[in-house]
Each structure stands twice: as C-alpha cells, then as structure tokens.
C-alpha positions as MATLAB code, in Angstrom:
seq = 'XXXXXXXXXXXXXXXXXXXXXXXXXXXXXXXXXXXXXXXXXXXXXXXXXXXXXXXXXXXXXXXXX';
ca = [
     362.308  157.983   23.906;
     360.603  160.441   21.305;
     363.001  162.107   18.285;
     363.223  165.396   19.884;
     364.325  164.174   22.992;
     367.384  162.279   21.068;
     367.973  165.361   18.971;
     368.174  167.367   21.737;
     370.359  165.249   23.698;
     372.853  164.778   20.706;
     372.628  168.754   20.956;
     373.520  169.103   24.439;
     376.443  166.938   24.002;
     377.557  168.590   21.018;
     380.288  170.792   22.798;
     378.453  173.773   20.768;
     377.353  176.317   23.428;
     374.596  178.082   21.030;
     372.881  174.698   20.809;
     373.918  172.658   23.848;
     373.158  174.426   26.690;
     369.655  175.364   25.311;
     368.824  172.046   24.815;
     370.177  170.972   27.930;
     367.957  172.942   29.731;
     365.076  171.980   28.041;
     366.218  168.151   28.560;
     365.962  169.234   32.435;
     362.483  170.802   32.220;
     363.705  174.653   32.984;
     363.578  175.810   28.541;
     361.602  177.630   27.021;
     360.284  176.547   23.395;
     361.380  180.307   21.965;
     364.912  180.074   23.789;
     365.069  176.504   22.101;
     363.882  177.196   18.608;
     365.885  180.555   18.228;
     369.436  178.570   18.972;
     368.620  175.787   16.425;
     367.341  178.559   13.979;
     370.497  180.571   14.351;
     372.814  177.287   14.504;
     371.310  176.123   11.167;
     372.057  179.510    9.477;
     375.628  179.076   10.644;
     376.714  175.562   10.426;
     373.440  174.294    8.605;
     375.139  172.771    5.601;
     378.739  172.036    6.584;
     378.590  168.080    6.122;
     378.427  167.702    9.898;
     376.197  165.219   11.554;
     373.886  167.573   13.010;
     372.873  169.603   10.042;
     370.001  166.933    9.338;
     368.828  167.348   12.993;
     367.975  171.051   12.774;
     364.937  170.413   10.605;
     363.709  167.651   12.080;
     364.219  169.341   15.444;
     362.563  172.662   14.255;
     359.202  170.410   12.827;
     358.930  168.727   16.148;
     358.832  171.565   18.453;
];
C-alpha cells in the first residue's frame, strides 16, 4: 500500500468530516484531486499544529498528491 493511500485512510477514519469524507471518497475512486487537496489545505490551517497525530500527515499528504 503506497503513503497516500494510508494517509488517506487514517483521514477517513479520523471522525473529522472536513477531512474524512473527502478522503473517503477518493479511497473509493469517486474524488476529485481539487476536492481532496482543498480539505487537507483548509484542515492544516485549522488544526495544523495542535500536537495531534495528523498534523504531520497534511504535508506529506499535500506533496504526494
């Protein structure tokens, strides 16, 4: 399994609508790359240095698409 694909699926399970259902929908082959890049973008700005586990994701996520 590639990063992006475990990003995203540590994403859709996050419980955070702005980032998991975007990502689930691109883990089931109906997202679109702007849809998907504009979520992480904005949940970065909000929550992109709060300590949790997925601020180190965002970048990483945001390189690979």
């Amino acid at each position: 399994m590639d990063e992006l694909t475990r990003i995203l699926r540590t994403f859709a399970v996050s419980g955070w609508d702005l980032i998991a259902l975007p990502a689930q929908e691109w883990l089931g082959g109906n997202g679109d790359r702007k849809t998907l890049k504009s979520a992480i973008l904005q949940a970065e700005k909000e929550c992109g240095n709060c300590g949790c586990e997925l601020d180190p994701l965002y970048p990483k996520a945001l390189a690979l698409l």
